[in-house]
GROMACS .gro file of C-alpha atoms in nm:
model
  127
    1UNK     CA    1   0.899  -1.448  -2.207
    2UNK     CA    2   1.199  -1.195  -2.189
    3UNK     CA    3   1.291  -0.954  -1.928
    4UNK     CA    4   1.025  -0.817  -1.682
    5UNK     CA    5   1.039  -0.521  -1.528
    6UNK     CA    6   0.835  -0.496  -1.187
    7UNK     CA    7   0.683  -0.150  -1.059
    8UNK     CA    8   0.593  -0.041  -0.715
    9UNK     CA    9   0.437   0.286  -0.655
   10UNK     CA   10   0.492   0.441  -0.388
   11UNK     CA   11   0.298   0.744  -0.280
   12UNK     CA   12   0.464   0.791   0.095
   13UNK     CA   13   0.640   0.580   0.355
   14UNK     CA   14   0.452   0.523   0.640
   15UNK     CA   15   0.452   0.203   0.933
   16UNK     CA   16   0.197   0.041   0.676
   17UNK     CA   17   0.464   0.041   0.391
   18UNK     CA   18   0.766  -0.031   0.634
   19UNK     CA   19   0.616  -0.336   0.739
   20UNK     CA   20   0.467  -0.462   0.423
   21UNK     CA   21   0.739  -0.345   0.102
   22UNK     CA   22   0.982  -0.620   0.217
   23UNK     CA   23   0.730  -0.892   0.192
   24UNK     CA   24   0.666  -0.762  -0.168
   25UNK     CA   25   1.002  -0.748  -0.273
   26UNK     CA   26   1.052  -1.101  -0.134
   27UNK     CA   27   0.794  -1.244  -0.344
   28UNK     CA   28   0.974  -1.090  -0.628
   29UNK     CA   29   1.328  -1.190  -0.553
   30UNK     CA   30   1.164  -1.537  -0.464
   31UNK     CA   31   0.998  -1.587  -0.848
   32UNK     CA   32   1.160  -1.870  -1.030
   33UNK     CA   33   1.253  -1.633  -1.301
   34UNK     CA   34   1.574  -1.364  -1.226
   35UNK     CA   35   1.541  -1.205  -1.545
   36UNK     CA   36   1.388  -0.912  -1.421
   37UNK     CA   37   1.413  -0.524  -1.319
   38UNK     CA   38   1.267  -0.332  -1.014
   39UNK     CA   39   1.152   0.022  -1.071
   40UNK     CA   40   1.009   0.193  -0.728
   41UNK     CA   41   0.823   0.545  -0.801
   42UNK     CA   42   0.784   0.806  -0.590
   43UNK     CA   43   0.866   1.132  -0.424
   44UNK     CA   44   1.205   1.152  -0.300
   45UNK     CA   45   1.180   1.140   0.058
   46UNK     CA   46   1.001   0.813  -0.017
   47UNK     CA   47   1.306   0.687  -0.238
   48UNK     CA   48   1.533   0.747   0.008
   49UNK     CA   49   1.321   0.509   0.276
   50UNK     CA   50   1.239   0.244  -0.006
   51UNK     CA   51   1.622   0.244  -0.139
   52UNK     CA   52   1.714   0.148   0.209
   53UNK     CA   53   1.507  -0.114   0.235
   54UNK     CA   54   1.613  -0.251  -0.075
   55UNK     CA   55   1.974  -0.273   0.023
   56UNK     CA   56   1.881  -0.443   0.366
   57UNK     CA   57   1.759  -0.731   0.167
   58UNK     CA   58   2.030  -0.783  -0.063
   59UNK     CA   59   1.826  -0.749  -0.401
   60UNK     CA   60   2.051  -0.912  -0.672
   61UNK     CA   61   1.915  -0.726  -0.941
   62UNK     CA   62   1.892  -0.382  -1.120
   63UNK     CA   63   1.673  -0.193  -0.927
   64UNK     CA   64   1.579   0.197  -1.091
   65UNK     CA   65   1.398   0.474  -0.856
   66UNK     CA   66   1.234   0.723  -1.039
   67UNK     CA   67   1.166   1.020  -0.862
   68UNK     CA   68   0.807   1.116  -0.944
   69UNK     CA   69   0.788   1.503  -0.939
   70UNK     CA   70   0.432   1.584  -1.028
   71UNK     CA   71   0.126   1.362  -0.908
   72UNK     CA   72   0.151   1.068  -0.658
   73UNK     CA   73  -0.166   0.932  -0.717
   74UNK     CA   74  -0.185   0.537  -0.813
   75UNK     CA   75  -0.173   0.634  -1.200
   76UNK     CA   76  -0.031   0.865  -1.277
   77UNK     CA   77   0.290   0.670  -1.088
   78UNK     CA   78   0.255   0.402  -1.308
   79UNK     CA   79   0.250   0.660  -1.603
   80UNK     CA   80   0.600   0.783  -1.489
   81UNK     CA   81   0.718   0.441  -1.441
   82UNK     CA   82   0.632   0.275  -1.747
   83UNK     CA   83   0.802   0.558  -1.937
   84UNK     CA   84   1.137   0.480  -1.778
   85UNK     CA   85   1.055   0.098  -1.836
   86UNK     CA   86   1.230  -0.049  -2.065
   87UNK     CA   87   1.172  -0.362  -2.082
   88UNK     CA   88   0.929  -0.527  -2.312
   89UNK     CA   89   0.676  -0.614  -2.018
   90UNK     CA   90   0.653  -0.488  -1.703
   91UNK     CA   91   0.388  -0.642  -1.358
   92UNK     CA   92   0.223  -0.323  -1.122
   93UNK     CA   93   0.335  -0.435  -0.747
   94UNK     CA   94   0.160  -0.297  -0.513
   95UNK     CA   95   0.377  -0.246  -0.166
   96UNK     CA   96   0.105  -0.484  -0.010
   97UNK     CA   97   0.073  -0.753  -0.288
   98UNK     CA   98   0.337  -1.045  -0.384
   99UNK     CA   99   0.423  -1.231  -0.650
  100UNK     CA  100   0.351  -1.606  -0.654
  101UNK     CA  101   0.689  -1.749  -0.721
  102UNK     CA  102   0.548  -1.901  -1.056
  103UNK     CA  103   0.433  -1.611  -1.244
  104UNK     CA  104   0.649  -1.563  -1.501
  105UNK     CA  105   0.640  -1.920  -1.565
  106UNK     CA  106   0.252  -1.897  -1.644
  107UNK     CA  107   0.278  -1.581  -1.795
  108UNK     CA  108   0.526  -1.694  -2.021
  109UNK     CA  109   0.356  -2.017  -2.124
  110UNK     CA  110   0.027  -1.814  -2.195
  111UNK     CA  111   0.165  -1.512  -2.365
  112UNK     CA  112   0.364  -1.766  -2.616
  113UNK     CA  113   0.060  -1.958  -2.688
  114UNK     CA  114  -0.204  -1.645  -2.712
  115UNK     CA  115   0.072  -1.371  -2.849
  116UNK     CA  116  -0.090  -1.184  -2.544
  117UNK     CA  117   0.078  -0.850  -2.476
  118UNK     CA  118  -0.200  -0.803  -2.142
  119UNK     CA  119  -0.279  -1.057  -1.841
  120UNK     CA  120  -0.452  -0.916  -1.580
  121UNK     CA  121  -0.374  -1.075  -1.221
  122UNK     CA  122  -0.643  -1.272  -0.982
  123UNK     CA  123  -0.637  -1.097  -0.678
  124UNK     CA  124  -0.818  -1.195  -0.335
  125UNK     CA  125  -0.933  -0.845  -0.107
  126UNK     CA  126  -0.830  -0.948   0.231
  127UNK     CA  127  -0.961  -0.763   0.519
   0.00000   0.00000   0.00000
């Protein structure tokens, strides 16, 4: 599959996000695969909150935070992102979603057999 780079917007840094980024960036340190970048958008008072709770968990990978100067909303952060990306695919990570440890393993398998340059992710709205 290659090198995946892994996105999370982020928009501000409230209790919601303090509580819930580190279970995200778990998930993604916890996928079988360690070929991969992090790239965390946002304003830079958000950076500066997100960066710090990036080194509290030890990441052991390349993580990039681009400073987002114009809009915050959802797209246009993953606009700015996947400029910067450079990698030949990149996953959206929400600061409340995870990654199931076996996801590049599936993606792999299906974009080798299909050629498929898009996979869109089953996702379960919990309330």
């Amino acid at each position: 599959m290659g090198k995946v780079t892994y996105i999370i917007p982020l928009h501000k840094f409230d209790e919601q996000v303090k509580e819930m980024l580190p279970n995200a960036l778990k998930s993604i340190k916890d996928t079988r695969s360690k070929d991969y970048t992090l790239l965390i958008v946002g304003p830079k008072d958000v950076l500066d909150d997100a960066e710090k709770v990036v080194s509290e968990l030890k990441m052991k990978t390349s993580t990039k935070f681009v400073e987002n100067q114009g809009e915050t909303d959802f797209f246009s952060q993953v606009n700015e992102a996947a400029l910067k990306c450079t990698t030949k695919f990149f996953c959206v990570v929400e600061f409340d979603d995870t990654v199931i440890e076996y996801w590049p393993e599936v993606f792999g398998k299906y974009q080798a057999e299909t050629s498929a340059s898009v996979v869109m992710p089953l996702n379960e709205l919990v309330e």
